Amino acid sequence: DTAVSQTPKYLVTQMGNDKSIKCEQNLGHDTMYWYKQDSKKFLKIMFSYNNKELIINETVPNRFSPKSPDKAHLNLHINSLELGDSAVYFCASSQGVNQPQHFGDGTRLSIL
Amino acid sequence: GQQVMQIPQYQHVQEGEDFTTYCNSSTTLSNIQWYKQRPGGHPVFLIQLVKSGEVKKQKRLTFQFGEAKKNSSLHITATQTTDVGTYFCAGLRQAGTALIFGKGTTLSVSS
């Protein structure tokens, strides 16, 4: 059973479009995250939710909007996609902020 | 702001050689975690260090947490081709709300 699953795995779209990435975890964790990994492999946290409440919102354009309908799901919606949004986006979860994080397989977003 | 610096950024070794990556924080950390990301994969948790001066071993991997809880290292003895990947340290600052990841060290191994 996949612990943290993200869909889609690949996303190729045009500049200006709106897209969503979904994430679900079946580990019973309270905390979920979105990370962006660029071509240099730098892992940058974007958002963190604890029990459906936003606890971290790093310096991210407001075109990015996370939504957590319940503590097992954290989705990411992106409006007006730009070339610089091309990256791999990872969802992760943990049982508390000081506990090990479990990552999904990533969503590879390419903007044409 | 809070940063976790990791060096080197890249390291190439011959199979059988040893490898070390270093992690330094500007402030005291509550704990430090290490992750490995294989090419094309996702980060996978390796270990967590909590105590000052702590040393943990996993087979050929040795992890250390500094006495001041500001630095850490990962040492691999006698590297194998299966060790290829990017190794990230991630520190939680005291009373922090999130892990701060280093920029990673990418290890390549030639046989």
Short mmCIF file of C-alpha atoms in Angstrom, two decimals:
data_model
loop_
_atom_site.label_atom_id
_atom_site.label_comp_id
_atom_site.label_asym_id
_atom_site.label_seq_id
_atom_site.Cartn_x
_atom_site.Cartn_y
_atom_site.Cartn_z
CA ASP A 1 0.00 0.00 0.00
CA THR A 2 1.33 3.40 -0.97
CA ALA A 3 1.76 5.59 2.12
CA VAL A 4 1.81 9.01 0.44
CA SER A 5 0.36 9.17 -3.04
CA GLN A 6 0.34 12.12 -5.40
CA THR A 7 -1.46 12.56 -8.69
CA PRO A 8 -0.64 13.16 -11.40
CA LYS A 9 2.92 11.91 -11.63
CA TYR A 10 3.61 14.03 -14.72
CA LEU A 11 1.96 17.28 -15.71
CA VAL A 12 2.78 19.04 -18.96
CA THR A 13 0.83 22.19 -19.65
CA GLN A 14 0.99 25.62 -21.20
CA MET A 15 1.84 28.90 -19.59
CA GLY A 16 -1.19 30.68 -18.19
CA ASN A 17 -3.17 27.52 -17.43
CA ASP A 18 -4.53 26.51 -14.00
CA LYS A 19 -3.72 23.07 -12.62
CA SER A 20 -4.12 21.04 -9.44
CA ILE A 21 -2.03 18.34 -7.79
CA LYS A 22 -3.60 15.99 -5.29
CA CYS A 23 -2.00 14.29 -2.31
CA GLU A 24 -3.30 11.65 0.06
CA GLN A 25 -1.64 9.85 2.96
CA ASN A 26 -2.88 6.69 4.67
CA LEU A 27 -0.41 6.82 7.58
CA GLY A 28 -2.73 8.61 9.98
CA HIS A 29 -0.30 11.53 10.20
CA ASP A 30 -1.38 14.93 11.48
CA THR A 31 1.01 17.07 9.44
CA MET A 32 1.33 17.38 5.67
CA TYR A 33 3.65 19.44 3.49
CA TRP A 34 4.26 20.64 -0.03
CA TYR A 35 7.83 21.05 -1.26
CA LYS A 36 9.22 22.37 -4.54
CA GLN A 37 12.43 20.82 -5.90
CA ASP A 38 14.12 22.71 -8.70
CA SER A 39 16.59 21.45 -11.29
CA LYS A 40 19.46 21.88 -8.81
CA LYS A 41 17.62 19.54 -6.41
CA PHE A 42 17.07 22.21 -3.77
CA LEU A 43 14.12 21.18 -1.60
CA LYS A 44 12.14 24.22 -0.59
CA ILE A 45 9.14 24.00 1.70
CA MET A 46 6.08 25.80 0.43
CA PHE A 47 3.28 24.98 2.86
CA SER A 48 2.62 22.92 5.94
CA TYR A 49 -0.71 21.91 7.44
CA ASN A 50 -1.40 20.39 10.84
CA ASN A 51 -4.84 18.85 11.30
CA LYS A 52 -6.17 20.80 8.33
CA GLU A 53 -4.82 24.11 9.60
CA LEU A 54 -2.15 26.07 7.77
CA ILE A 55 0.96 26.44 9.94
CA ILE A 56 3.62 27.37 7.41
CA ASN A 57 3.23 29.55 4.37
CA GLU A 58 6.65 30.37 2.99
CA THR A 59 7.31 33.10 0.49
CA VAL A 60 5.25 31.60 -2.29
CA PRO A 61 3.31 33.55 -4.95
CA ASN A 62 -0.37 33.74 -4.14
CA ARG A 63 -1.01 31.88 -7.40
CA PHE A 64 -0.34 28.80 -5.28
CA SER A 65 -3.22 27.85 -3.02
CA PRO A 66 -3.21 24.74 -0.84
CA LYS A 67 -6.38 23.11 0.41
CA SER A 68 -6.78 20.46 3.07
CA PRO A 69 -10.32 19.01 3.10
CA ASP A 70 -9.30 16.58 5.86
CA LYS A 71 -6.06 15.64 7.57
CA ALA A 72 -5.37 12.83 5.09
CA HIS A 73 -5.45 15.11 2.05
CA LEU A 74 -3.51 18.19 0.99
CA ASN A 75 -4.06 19.44 -2.52
CA LEU A 76 -2.20 22.20 -4.35
CA HIS A 77 -3.86 24.46 -6.90
CA ILE A 78 -1.77 26.68 -9.13
CA ASN A 79 -3.23 29.56 -11.13
CA SER A 80 -1.73 31.24 -14.18
CA LEU A 81 1.23 28.91 -14.49
CA GLU A 82 4.58 30.47 -15.37
CA LEU A 83 7.76 29.02 -16.86
CA GLY A 84 9.50 29.29 -13.49
CA ASP A 85 6.94 26.94 -11.95
CA SER A 86 8.55 24.01 -13.78
CA ALA A 87 9.88 21.73 -11.06
CA VAL A 88 9.14 18.55 -9.14
CA TYR A 89 6.55 19.06 -6.41
CA PHE A 90 6.67 16.68 -3.45
CA CYS A 91 3.98 16.06 -0.93
CA ALA A 92 5.06 14.69 2.46
CA SER A 93 3.53 13.82 5.80
CA SER A 94 4.73 13.25 9.34
CA GLN A 95 3.33 12.60 12.80
CA GLY A 96 4.34 15.98 14.18
CA VAL A 97 6.88 18.50 12.91
CA ASN A 98 9.84 16.85 14.67
CA GLN A 99 9.14 13.38 13.29
CA PRO A 100 10.45 11.73 10.10
CA GLN A 101 8.73 12.78 6.92
CA HIS A 102 7.35 10.38 4.34
CA PHE A 103 7.43 11.70 0.79
CA GLY A 104 5.26 10.96 -2.19
CA ASP A 105 6.79 10.05 -5.54
CA GLY A 106 6.57 13.63 -6.78
CA THR A 107 4.74 15.43 -9.57
CA ARG A 108 6.94 16.54 -12.42
CA LEU A 109 5.47 19.79 -13.74
CA SER A 110 6.66 21.11 -17.09
CA ILE A 111 5.45 24.41 -18.46
CA LEU A 112 5.63 24.88 -22.22
CA GLY B 1 16.90 33.69 8.13
CA GLN B 2 17.64 30.27 9.50
CA GLN B 3 19.86 28.29 7.17
CA VAL B 4 21.30 24.83 7.09
CA MET B 5 24.46 24.70 5.01
CA GLN B 6 25.61 21.44 3.50
CA ILE B 7 28.91 20.66 1.80
CA PRO B 8 30.13 19.54 -0.60
CA GLN B 9 27.43 20.02 -3.21
CA TYR B 10 28.86 17.22 -5.37
CA GLN B 11 31.26 14.38 -4.69
CA HIS B 12 32.56 11.72 -7.02
CA VAL B 13 34.37 8.69 -5.62
CA GLN B 14 35.72 5.38 -6.83
CA GLU B 15 33.89 2.38 -5.50
CA GLY B 16 35.44 1.35 -2.20
CA GLU B 17 36.47 4.87 -1.18
CA ASP B 18 34.94 6.61 1.79
CA PHE B 19 32.57 9.60 1.58
CA THR B 20 31.53 12.30 4.03
CA THR B 21 28.98 15.09 3.83
CA TYR B 22 28.78 17.89 6.39
CA CYS B 23 25.89 19.96 7.62
CA ASN B 24 26.10 23.23 9.59
CA SER B 25 23.44 25.41 11.13
CA SER B 26 23.69 29.04 12.21
CA THR B 27 21.56 28.28 15.28
CA THR B 28 21.11 25.38 17.71
CA LEU B 29 18.95 22.58 16.39
CA SER B 30 16.40 20.52 18.28
CA ASN B 31 17.16 17.54 16.10
CA ILE B 32 18.63 16.67 12.74
CA GLN B 33 17.39 14.20 10.17
CA TRP B 34 19.09 12.68 7.15
CA TYR B 35 17.41 11.67 3.92
CA LYS B 36 18.58 9.94 0.75
CA GLN B 37 17.12 10.61 -2.69
CA ARG B 38 18.01 8.20 -5.48
CA PRO B 39 18.11 9.61 -9.04
CA GLY B 40 14.53 10.05 -10.23
CA GLY B 41 13.18 9.13 -6.80
CA HIS B 42 11.88 10.86 -3.73
CA PRO B 43 13.64 11.63 -0.43
CA VAL B 44 13.65 8.68 1.95
CA PHE B 45 14.23 9.10 5.67
CA LEU B 46 17.44 7.51 6.95
CA ILE B 47 17.87 8.54 10.58
CA GLN B 48 17.18 11.15 13.24
CA LEU B 49 19.68 12.44 15.81
CA VAL B 50 18.46 14.23 18.91
CA LYS B 51 21.14 14.22 21.60
CA SER B 52 24.24 16.36 21.75
CA GLY B 53 27.27 14.35 20.55
CA GLU B 54 25.10 11.47 19.41
CA VAL B 55 26.58 8.90 17.01
CA LYS B 56 24.48 6.31 15.20
CA LYS B 57 25.47 3.63 12.72
CA GLN B 58 23.58 1.86 9.99
CA LYS B 59 25.83 -0.75 8.42
CA ARG B 60 28.42 1.30 6.47
CA LEU B 61 26.79 4.65 7.34
CA THR B 62 27.83 6.64 10.43
CA PHE B 63 25.87 9.70 11.54
CA GLN B 64 27.09 12.26 14.06
CA PHE B 65 25.45 15.20 15.81
CA GLY B 66 27.80 17.84 17.16
CA GLU B 67 28.20 18.70 20.82
CA ALA B 68 26.70 22.14 20.27
CA LYS B 69 23.86 20.68 18.19
CA LYS B 70 24.76 22.97 15.31
CA ASN B 71 26.49 20.54 12.99
CA SER B 72 26.19 16.99 11.75
CA SER B 73 27.92 14.61 9.39
CA LEU B 74 27.20 11.47 7.43
CA HIS B 75 30.11 9.18 6.66
CA ILE B 76 29.92 6.20 4.30
CA THR B 77 32.66 3.61 4.52
CA ALA B 78 33.71 1.72 1.38
CA THR B 79 31.13 3.19 -0.97
CA GLN B 80 29.18 0.98 -3.34
CA THR B 81 27.33 1.87 -6.53
CA THR B 82 24.07 1.49 -4.61
CA ASP B 83 25.07 4.52 -2.50
CA VAL B 84 24.58 6.83 -5.48
CA GLY B 85 22.10 9.63 -4.85
CA THR B 86 21.63 12.94 -3.09
CA TYR B 87 21.93 13.06 0.68
CA PHE B 88 20.04 15.79 2.53
CA CYS B 89 20.34 16.87 6.10
CA ALA B 90 17.33 18.60 7.63
CA GLY B 91 17.36 20.45 10.91
CA LEU B 92 14.55 21.44 13.21
CA ARG B 93 15.36 24.62 15.07
CA GLN B 94 14.37 24.76 18.72
CA ALA B 95 10.70 25.70 19.01
CA GLY B 96 10.61 25.48 15.25
CA THR B 97 7.63 24.60 13.17
CA ALA B 98 9.35 22.99 10.20
CA LEU B 99 12.42 21.16 9.07
CA ILE B 100 14.94 23.21 7.14
CA PHE B 101 16.64 21.17 4.46
CA GLY B 102 20.23 21.60 3.40
CA LYS B 103 20.88 21.85 -0.33
CA GLY B 104 22.08 18.27 -0.47
CA THR B 105 25.25 16.47 -1.48
CA THR B 106 25.04 14.47 -4.69
CA LEU B 107 27.24 11.40 -4.60
CA SER B 108 28.34 9.56 -7.71
CA VAL B 109 30.32 6.32 -7.57
CA SER B 110 32.29 4.76 -10.38
CA SER B 111 33.18 1.09 -10.38
#
